[in-house]
PDB file of C-alpha atoms in Angstrom:
ATOM      1  CA  VAL U 238      12.878  86.154 -29.954  1.00  0.00           C
ATOM      2  CA  LYS U 239      14.876  89.036 -29.122  1.00  0.00           C
ATOM      3  CA  THR U 240      14.208  90.619 -32.623  1.00  0.00           C
ATOM      4  CA  GLN U 241      10.363  90.259 -31.885  1.00  0.00           C
ATOM      5  CA  LEU U 242      10.897  92.140 -28.480  1.00  0.00           C
ATOM      6  CA  GLY U 243      13.146  94.691 -30.429  1.00  0.00           C
ATOM      7  CA  VAL U 244      10.047  95.413 -32.607  1.00  0.00           C
ATOM      8  CA  VAL U 245       7.804  96.001 -29.843  1.00  0.00           C
ATOM      9  CA  TYR U 246      10.189  98.070 -27.751  1.00  0.00           C
ATOM     10  CA  GLY U 247      11.428 100.054 -30.250  1.00  0.00           C
ATOM     11  CA  THR U 248      15.108  99.855 -29.055  1.00  0.00           C
ATOM     12  CA  GLN U 249      17.207  96.761 -29.015  1.00  0.00           C
ATOM     13  CA  GLY U 250      18.896  97.756 -25.621  1.00  0.00           C
ATOM     14  CA  GLU U 251      15.295  97.703 -24.049  1.00  0.00           C
ATOM     15  CA  ALA U 252      14.424  94.498 -25.541  1.00  0.00           C
ATOM     16  CA  ASP U 253      17.608  92.925 -24.513  1.00  0.00           C
ATOM     17  CA  SER U 254      16.993  94.395 -21.022  1.00  0.00           C
ATOM     18  CA  MET U 255      13.461  92.403 -20.692  1.00  0.00           C
ATOM     19  CA  PHE U 256      14.691  89.316 -22.468  1.00  0.00           C
ATOM     20  CA  GLY U 257      17.194  88.793 -19.649  1.00  0.00           C
ATOM     21  CA  LYS U 258      14.265  89.357 -16.986  1.00  0.00           C
ATOM     22  CA  ILE U 259      12.337  86.919 -19.023  1.00  0.00           C
ATOM     23  CA  SER U 260      15.219  84.268 -19.022  1.00  0.00           C
ATOM     24  CA  GLN U 261      15.898  84.870 -15.417  1.00  0.00           C
ATOM     25  CA  TYR U 262      12.086  83.795 -14.451  1.00  0.00           C
ATOM     26  CA  ALA U 263      11.610  81.233 -17.151  1.00  0.00           C
ATOM     27  CA  ILE U 264      14.582  79.274 -16.260  1.00  0.00           C
ATOM     28  CA  LYS U 265      13.471  78.556 -12.745  1.00  0.00           C
ATOM     29  CA  SER U 266      10.160  77.880 -13.969  1.00  0.00           C
ATOM     30  CA  PRO U 267       8.207  75.092 -16.020  1.00  0.00           C
ATOM     31  CA  PHE U 268       8.029  77.526 -19.045  1.00  0.00           C
ATOM     32  CA  GLY U 269      10.219  77.830 -21.639  1.00  0.00           C
ATOM     33  CA  VAL U 270      11.867  81.252 -22.697  1.00  0.00           C
ATOM     34  CA  LYS U 271      10.259  81.334 -25.778  1.00  0.00           C
ATOM     35  CA  ASP U 272       6.786  80.795 -24.514  1.00  0.00           C
ATOM     36  CA  VAL U 273       7.285  83.254 -21.901  1.00  0.00           C
ATOM     37  CA  ALA U 274       8.735  86.029 -24.397  1.00  0.00           C
ATOM     38  CA  GLU U 275       5.735  85.451 -26.625  1.00  0.00           C
ATOM     39  CA  GLN U 276       3.375  85.858 -23.872  1.00  0.00           C
ATOM     40  CA  ALA U 277       5.612  89.299 -22.987  1.00  0.00           C
ATOM     41  CA  THR U 278       5.208  90.288 -26.331  1.00  0.00           C
ATOM     42  CA  ILE U 279       1.537  89.871 -26.538  1.00  0.00           C
ATOM     43  CA  LEU U 280       0.801  91.706 -23.393  1.00  0.00           C
ATOM     44  CA  LYS U 281       3.341  94.504 -24.122  1.00  0.00           C
ATOM     45  CA  GLN U 282       1.550  94.937 -27.810  1.00  0.00           C
ATOM     46  CA  SER U 283      -1.764  95.409 -25.659  1.00  0.00           C
ATOM     47  CA  GLY U 284      -0.745  98.052 -23.687  1.00  0.00           C
ATOM     48  CA  VAL U 285       0.657  96.673 -20.505  1.00  0.00           C
ATOM     49  CA  ALA U 286       3.082  98.945 -19.002  1.00  0.00           C
ATOM     50  CA  GLU U 287       6.680  97.564 -18.779  1.00  0.00           C
ATOM     51  CA  TYR U 288       7.137  98.331 -14.973  1.00  0.00           C
ATOM     52  CA  GLU U 289       4.196  95.717 -14.485  1.00  0.00           C
ATOM     53  CA  LEU U 290       4.889  93.488 -17.404  1.00  0.00           C
ATOM     54  CA  MET U 291       6.959  90.945 -15.114  1.00  0.00           C
ATOM     55  CA  PRO U 292       4.567  91.041 -12.212  1.00  0.00           C
ATOM     56  CA  VAL U 293       1.644  90.224 -14.252  1.00  0.00           C
ATOM     57  CA  LEU U 294       3.629  87.329 -16.126  1.00  0.00           C
ATOM     58  CA  LYS U 295       4.558  85.813 -12.728  1.00  0.00           C
ATOM     59  CA  SER U 296       0.893  86.163 -11.452  1.00  0.00           C
ATOM     60  CA  LEU U 297      -0.509  84.442 -14.600  1.00  0.00           C
ATOM     61  CA  GLY U 298       2.371  81.819 -14.239  1.00  0.00           C
ATOM     62  CA  ASP U 299       1.328  81.039 -10.615  1.00  0.00           C
ATOM     63  CA  LEU U 300      -2.445  80.940 -11.724  1.00  0.00           C
ATOM     64  CA  ALA U 301      -1.573  78.530 -14.420  1.00  0.00           C
ATOM     65  CA  GLY U 302       0.433  76.310 -12.115  1.00  0.00           C
ATOM     66  CA  GLY U 303       3.237  75.928 -14.314  1.00  0.00           C
ATOM     67  CA  ASN U 304       0.839  74.594 -17.264  1.00  0.00           C
ATOM     68  CA  THR U 305       1.941  76.605 -20.366  1.00  0.00           C
ATOM     69  CA  GLU U 306      -1.201  76.308 -22.358  1.00  0.00           C
ATOM     70  CA  LYS U 307      -3.427  77.441 -19.380  1.00  0.00           C
ATOM     71  CA  MET U 308      -0.834  80.354 -19.211  1.00  0.00           C
ATOM     72  CA  ASN U 309      -1.409  81.215 -22.746  1.00  0.00           C
ATOM     73  CA  ARG U 310      -5.075  81.415 -22.563  1.00  0.00           C
ATOM     74  CA  LEU U 311      -4.762  83.616 -19.214  1.00  0.00           C
ATOM     75  CA  ALA U 312      -2.087  85.887 -20.969  1.00  0.00           C
ATOM     76  CA  ASN U 313      -4.723  86.297 -23.997  1.00  0.00           C
ATOM     77  CA  ALA U 314      -7.590  87.296 -21.539  1.00  0.00           C
ATOM     78  CA  VAL U 315      -5.329  90.033 -19.877  1.00  0.00           C
ATOM     79  CA  SER U 316      -3.815  91.218 -23.054  1.00  0.00           C
ATOM     80  CA  GLN U 317      -7.692  91.725 -24.457  1.00  0.00           C
ATOM     81  CA  ILE U 318      -8.611  93.558 -21.203  1.00  0.00           C
ATOM     82  CA  ALA U 319      -5.631  95.799 -21.373  1.00  0.00           C
ATOM     83  CA  ALA U 320      -6.226  96.607 -24.878  1.00  0.00           C
ATOM     84  CA  SER U 321      -9.956  97.659 -24.294  1.00  0.00           C
ATOM     85  CA  GLY U 322      -9.374  99.067 -20.680  1.00  0.00           C
ATOM     86  CA  ASN U 323     -12.372  96.739 -19.098  1.00  0.00           C
ATOM     87  CA  ALA U 324     -13.218  93.284 -18.697  1.00  0.00           C
ATOM     88  CA  THR U 325     -16.134  91.375 -20.710  1.00  0.00           C
ATOM     89  CA  ALA U 326     -18.208  88.621 -19.560  1.00  0.00           C
ATOM     90  CA  ARG U 327     -16.415  86.293 -22.256  1.00  0.00           C
ATOM     91  CA  GLN U 328     -12.848  87.308 -20.889  1.00  0.00           C
ATOM     92  CA  MET U 329     -14.113  86.639 -17.353  1.00  0.00           C
ATOM     93  CA  ARG U 330     -14.917  83.271 -18.427  1.00  0.00           C
ATOM     94  CA  MET U 331     -11.622  82.412 -19.692  1.00  0.00           C
ATOM     95  CA  PHE U 332     -10.286  82.817 -16.186  1.00  0.00           C
ATOM     96  CA  THR U 333     -13.124  80.408 -14.622  1.00  0.00           C
ATOM     97  CA  MET U 334     -12.402  77.861 -17.230  1.00  0.00           C
ATOM     98  CA  ALA U 335      -8.827  77.911 -16.176  1.00  0.00           C
ATOM     99  CA  GLY U 336      -9.895  77.330 -12.332  1.00  0.00           C
ATOM    100  CA  VAL U 337      -9.488  80.828 -11.286  1.00  0.00           C
ATOM    101  CA  PRO U 338     -11.924  82.363  -8.648  1.00  0.00           C
ATOM    102  CA  ILE U 339     -11.628  85.685 -10.407  1.00  0.00           C
ATOM    103  CA  TYR U 340     -15.301  86.867  -9.623  1.00  0.00           C
ATOM    104  CA  GLN U 341     -14.491  86.543  -6.011  1.00  0.00           C
ATOM    105  CA  ALA U 342     -11.160  88.176  -6.344  1.00  0.00           C
ATOM    106  CA  ILE U 343     -12.834  90.967  -8.305  1.00  0.00           C
ATOM    107  CA  ALA U 344     -15.627  91.396  -5.622  1.00  0.00           C
ATOM    108  CA  ASP U 345     -12.782  91.574  -2.821  1.00  0.00           C
ATOM    109  CA  VAL U 346     -11.193  94.482  -4.813  1.00  0.00           C
ATOM    110  CA  LYS U 347     -13.738  96.300  -5.319  1.00  0.00           C
ATOM    111  CA  GLY U 348     -15.548  95.838  -1.690  1.00  0.00           C
ATOM    112  CA  ILE U 349     -18.804  94.593  -3.369  1.00  0.00           C
ATOM    113  CA  GLN U 350     -20.609  90.951  -3.274  1.00  0.00           C
ATOM    114  CA  LYS U 351     -19.760  88.392  -5.610  1.00  0.00           C
ATOM    115  CA  ASN U 352     -23.041  88.484  -7.109  1.00  0.00           C
ATOM    116  CA  ASP U 353     -22.801  92.085  -8.142  1.00  0.00           C
ATOM    117  CA  VAL U 354     -19.416  91.520 -10.167  1.00  0.00           C
ATOM    118  CA  ARG U 355     -21.564  90.538 -13.298  1.00  0.00           C
ATOM    119  CA  THR U 356     -23.788  93.845 -13.159  1.00  0.00           C
ATOM    120  CA  GLN U 357     -20.680  95.799 -12.889  1.00  0.00           C
ATOM    121  CA  ILE U 358     -19.047  93.888 -15.790  1.00  0.00           C
ATOM    122  CA  THR U 359     -22.310  94.663 -17.837  1.00  0.00           C
ATOM    123  CA  LYS U 360     -21.714  98.386 -16.998  1.00  0.00           C
ATOM    124  CA  GLY U 361     -18.006  98.278 -17.868  1.00  0.00           C
ATOM    125  CA  ASN U 362     -16.842  99.128 -14.360  1.00  0.00           C
ATOM    126  CA  VAL U 363     -14.396  96.228 -14.125  1.00  0.00           C
ATOM    127  CA  THR U 364     -11.302  97.715 -15.347  1.00  0.00           C
ATOM    128  CA  TYR U 365      -7.812  96.249 -16.281  1.00  0.00           C
ATOM    129  CA  GLU U 366      -6.675  97.924 -13.065  1.00  0.00           C
ATOM    130  CA  ASP U 367      -9.124  95.850 -11.323  1.00  0.00           C
ATOM    131  CA  ILE U 368      -8.032  92.826 -13.043  1.00  0.00           C
ATOM    132  CA  VAL U 369      -4.327  93.318 -12.108  1.00  0.00           C
ATOM    133  CA  LYS U 370      -5.402  93.885  -8.467  1.00  0.00           C
ATOM    134  CA  ALA U 371      -7.382  91.017  -8.400  1.00  0.00           C
ATOM    135  CA  LEU U 372      -4.417  88.805  -9.849  1.00  0.00           C
ATOM    136  CA  GLU U 373      -1.846  90.192  -7.276  1.00  0.00           C
ATOM    137  CA  ARG U 374      -4.711  89.166  -4.547  1.00  0.00           C
ATOM    138  CA  LEU U 375      -4.693  85.631  -5.793  1.00  0.00           C
ATOM    139  CA  THR U 376      -0.985  85.097  -6.008  1.00  0.00           C
ATOM    140  CA  GLN U 377       0.145  87.053  -3.204  1.00  0.00           C
ATOM    141  CA  GLU U 378       1.377  85.383   0.287  1.00  0.00           C
ATOM    142  CA  GLY U 379      -1.706  84.231   1.720  1.00  0.00           C
ATOM    143  CA  GLY U 380      -3.423  83.723  -1.402  1.00  0.00           C
ATOM    144  CA  PRO U 381      -4.717  80.463  -2.887  1.00  0.00           C
ATOM    145  CA  PHE U 382      -2.177  80.686  -5.854  1.00  0.00           C
ATOM    146  CA  TYR U 383       0.870  81.996  -4.085  1.00  0.00           C
ATOM    147  CA  LYS U 384       4.051  80.655  -5.365  1.00  0.00           C
ATOM    148  CA  ALA U 385       2.135  77.858  -7.341  1.00  0.00           C
ATOM    149  CA  VAL U 386       4.449  77.982 -10.081  1.00  0.00           C
ATOM    150  CA  GLU U 387       7.424  76.660  -7.802  1.00  0.00           C
ATOM    151  CA  LYS U 388       5.403  73.355  -7.584  1.00  0.00           C
ATOM    152  CA  GLY U 389       5.036  72.916 -11.167  1.00  0.00           C
ATOM    153  CA  ALA U 390       8.638  73.676 -11.719  1.00  0.00           C
ATOM    154  CA  LYS U 391       9.617  70.479  -9.762  1.00  0.00           C
ATOM    155  CA  THR U 392       8.370  68.071 -12.088  1.00  0.00           C
ATOM    156  CA  LEU U 393      10.373  66.031 -14.515  1.00  0.00           C
ATOM    157  CA  ALA U 394       8.904  67.609 -17.668  1.00  0.00           C
ATOM    158  CA  ALA U 395       9.542  70.972 -16.228  1.00  0.00           C
ATOM    159  CA  ARG U 396      13.284  69.829 -15.465  1.00  0.00           C
ATOM    160  CA  LYS U 397      13.650  68.913 -19.049  1.00  0.00           C
ATOM    161  CA  GLN U 398      12.456  72.301 -20.308  1.00  0.00           C
ATOM    162  CA  ASN U 399      15.049  73.782 -18.052  1.00  0.00           C
ATOM    163  CA  LEU U 400      17.660  71.851 -19.284  1.00  0.00           C
ATOM    164  CA  ALA U 401      16.854  72.801 -23.013  1.00  0.00           C
ATOM    165  CA  ASP U 402      16.727  76.424 -21.863  1.00  0.00           C
ATOM    166  CA  ILE U 403      20.029  76.321 -20.026  1.00  0.00           C
ATOM    167  CA  LYS U 404      21.877  74.805 -23.189  1.00  0.00           C
ATOM    168  CA  GLU U 405      20.280  77.489 -25.315  1.00  0.00           C
ATOM    169  CA  LEU U 406      21.513  80.360 -22.868  1.00  0.00           C
ATOM    170  CA  ALA U 407      24.870  78.596 -22.300  1.00  0.00           C
ATOM    171  CA  GLY U 408      25.673  79.473 -25.818  1.00  0.00           C
ATOM    172  CA  PHE U 409      25.508  83.236 -25.474  1.00  0.00           C
ATOM    173  CA  GLU U 410      28.843  85.125 -25.725  1.00  0.00           C
ATOM    174  CA  ALA U 411      30.293  86.484 -22.302  1.00  0.00           C
ATOM    175  CA  ALA U 412      29.468  89.974 -23.457  1.00  0.00           C
ATOM    176  CA  GLN U 413      25.757  88.992 -24.107  1.00  0.00           C
ATOM    177  CA  VAL U 414      25.596  87.397 -20.752  1.00  0.00           C
ATOM    178  CA  LYS U 415      26.616  90.367 -18.884  1.00  0.00           C
ATOM    179  CA  ASN U 416      24.528  92.656 -20.975  1.00  0.00           C
ATOM    180  CA  LEU U 417      21.393  91.098 -20.893  1.00  0.00           C
ATOM    181  CA  GLY U 418      21.672  90.071 -17.128  1.00  0.00           C
ATOM    182  CA  LEU U 419      21.740  86.083 -18.236  1.00  0.00           C
ATOM    183  CA  PRO U 420      23.168  83.377 -16.002  1.00  0.00           C
ATOM    184  CA  GLY U 421      26.785  82.905 -16.052  1.00  0.00           C
ATOM    185  CA  PRO U 422      28.789  79.647 -16.044  1.00  0.00           C
ATOM    186  CA  ALA U 423      28.779  79.748 -12.361  1.00  0.00           C
ATOM    187  CA  ASP U 424      25.035  79.862 -12.430  1.00  0.00           C
ATOM    188  CA  ILE U 425      24.663  77.078 -15.187  1.00  0.00           C
ATOM    189  CA  SER U 426      26.952  74.742 -13.046  1.00  0.00           C
ATOM    190  CA  LYS U 427      24.846  75.238 -10.095  1.00  0.00           C
ATOM    191  CA  TRP U 428      21.339  74.300 -11.989  1.00  0.00           C
ATOM    192  CA  TRP U 429      23.226  71.474 -13.743  1.00  0.00           C
ATOM    193  CA  THR U 430      23.783  70.153 -10.281  1.00  0.00           C
ATOM    194  CA  GLU U 431      20.251  70.943  -8.847  1.00  0.00           C
ATOM    195  CA  LEU U 432      18.883  69.377 -12.256  1.00  0.00           C
ATOM    196  CA  GLN U 433      21.192  66.158 -11.918  1.00  0.00           C
ATOM    197  CA  GLU U 434      19.968  65.748  -8.222  1.00  0.00           C
ATOM    198  CA  ASP U 435      16.196  66.407  -8.933  1.00  0.00           C
ATOM    199  CA  PHE U 436      16.289  64.148 -11.828  1.00  0.00           C
ATOM    200  CA  PHE U 437      17.571  61.316  -9.469  1.00  0.00           C
ATOM    201  CA  GLN U 438      15.247  61.952  -6.879  1.00  0.00           C
ATOM    202  CA  GLY U 439      12.521  61.384  -9.293  1.00  0.00           C
ATOM    203  CA  LEU U 440      14.015  57.964 -10.326  1.00  0.00           C
ATOM    204  CA  TYR U 441      14.958  56.618  -6.850  1.00  0.00           C
ATOM    205  CA  GLY U 442      12.519  58.512  -4.497  1.00  0.00           C
ATOM    206  CA  ASN U 443      14.160  58.903  -1.173  1.00  0.00           C
ATOM    207  CA  ARG U 444      17.096  56.408  -1.721  1.00  0.00           C
ATOM    208  CA  LYS U 445      20.320  58.131  -0.677  1.00  0.00           C
ATOM    209  CA  ARG U 446      21.480  60.534  -3.329  1.00  0.00           C
ATOM    210  CA  LEU U 447      24.576  59.145  -5.610  1.00  0.00           C
ATOM    211  CA  ARG U 448      26.711  62.157  -6.865  1.00  0.00           C
ATOM    212  CA  VAL U 449      28.529  62.449 -10.094  1.00  0.00           C
ATOM    213  CA  SER U 450      31.939  63.631 -10.181  1.00  0.00           C
ATOM    214  CA  ALA U 451      32.728  67.258  -9.208  1.00  0.00           C
ATOM    215  CA  SER U 452      34.099  67.837 -13.072  1.00  0.00           C
ATOM    216  CA  ALA U 453      30.549  66.719 -14.098  1.00  0.00           C
ATOM    217  CA  ARG U 454      28.754  68.992 -11.910  1.00  0.00           C
ATOM    218  CA  GLU U 455      30.744  71.965 -12.954  1.00  0.00           C
ATOM    219  CA  ALA U 456      30.575  71.368 -16.569  1.00  0.00           C
ATOM    220  CA  ALA U 457      28.705  74.225 -18.193  1.00  0.00           C
ATOM    221  CA  ASP U 458      29.357  72.918 -21.636  1.00  0.00           C
ATOM    222  CA  THR U 459      26.809  70.239 -22.932  1.00  0.00           C
ATOM    223  CA  GLU U 460      29.431  68.127 -24.875  1.00  0.00           C
ATOM    224  CA  ASP U 461      31.812  68.178 -22.004  1.00  0.00           C
ATOM    225  CA  PHE U 462      29.076  67.113 -19.605  1.00  0.00           C
ATOM    226  CA  LEU U 463      28.175  64.095 -21.653  1.00  0.00           C
ATOM    227  CA  ALA U 464      32.105  63.259 -21.911  1.00  0.00           C
ATOM    228  CA  VAL U 465      32.338  63.051 -18.470  1.00  0.00           C
ATOM    229  CA  LEU U 466      28.968  61.092 -17.969  1.00  0.00           C
ATOM    230  CA  ASP U 467      30.498  58.634 -20.641  1.00  0.00           C
ATOM    231  CA  SER U 468      33.814  58.348 -18.494  1.00  0.00           C
ATOM    232  CA  ARG U 469      31.767  57.748 -15.088  1.00  0.00           C
ATOM    233  CA  ILE U 470      29.268  55.036 -16.825  1.00  0.00           C
ATOM    234  CA  GLY U 471      32.635  53.222 -18.019  1.00  0.00           C
ATOM    235  CA  SER U 472      34.124  53.295 -14.480  1.00  0.00           C
ATOM    236  CA  SER U 473      31.373  52.871 -11.963  1.00  0.00           C
ATOM    237  CA  THR U 474      30.631  49.556 -10.568  1.00  0.00           C
ATOM    238  CA  ASN U 475      27.457  50.639  -8.785  1.00  0.00           C
ATOM    239  CA  PRO U 476      24.525  49.455 -11.004  1.00  0.00           C
ATOM    240  CA  ASP U 477      22.026  52.040  -9.462  1.00  0.00           C
ATOM    241  CA  GLU U 478      24.673  54.905 -10.421  1.00  0.00           C
ATOM    242  CA  ILE U 479      25.107  53.566 -13.881  1.00  0.00           C
ATOM    243  CA  ARG U 480      21.486  53.168 -14.504  1.00  0.00           C
ATOM    244  CA  TYR U 481      21.021  56.776 -13.422  1.00  0.00           C
ATOM    245  CA  LEU U 482      23.919  58.099 -15.291  1.00  0.00           C
ATOM    246  CA  LYS U 483      22.585  56.623 -18.613  1.00  0.00           C
ATOM    247  CA  VAL U 484      19.010  57.933 -18.174  1.00  0.00           C
ATOM    248  CA  LEU U 485      20.472  61.440 -17.491  1.00  0.00           C
ATOM    249  CA  LYS U 486      22.773  61.018 -20.433  1.00  0.00           C
ATOM    250  CA  MET U 487      19.938  60.075 -22.658  1.00  0.00           C
ATOM    251  CA  ASP U 488      17.566  63.173 -21.313  1.00  0.00           C
ATOM    252  CA  VAL U 489      20.501  65.548 -21.882  1.00  0.00           C
ATOM    253  CA  GLU U 490      21.007  64.008 -25.332  1.00  0.00           C
ATOM    254  CA  SER U 491      17.415  64.621 -26.131  1.00  0.00           C
ATOM    255  CA  GLN U 492      17.581  68.297 -25.580  1.00  0.00           C
ATOM    256  CA  THR U 493      20.622  68.808 -27.760  1.00  0.00           C
ATOM    257  CA  VAL U 494      19.089  67.120 -31.044  1.00  0.00           C
TER     258      VAL U 494
END
């Protein structure tokens, strides 16, 4: 992934910086790091400026509601518009098919009636800049898609993706973590805790949370984490806790194959 970004950015240093930003976003969203990196590459190649790349990606993530396939379609639509400079009816249709009220958003941005937007599109008067402003309007505070990605990030499928990304990022050398702005051991430890608690909540609803040992919650290395789980499973006398720990172990192991 970083190699692809290096080709697009021209220098590995710039690519590493963007990879760090992408990782920080993806690890707290339903999207995988690789998926977001690929979308960033497409947008960058289409002419999206670096300073607006992450804001555009975050807006698309909210519009997609955490759905990777939908975000890919929206990213393709924006990249086509960025490359040509203005929107076509076909590209606008890609938004509407994804459930995005893009016509009304464009009307609000340009200060015209919704019914007049199609005429403006035909004349080539709906620009890439208009689209970006419309995305901002839809996803900013008060907009219908404000922080929508956070809701998708709480699903079990999203948490499993986070586990896979955390494991991969945990394999970076300390120097890489520092240079790329990636999460360090303390951050990974914190996320392990959050993932465990959310996963448990998914299994048992509002029951009182059972806590694994501090050593398990602080483990950043997958093998160490699994070893602690095995130890706790063997020593616990609480059936609910044993069930939870076994399911958690299977979930972590499924991400390490």
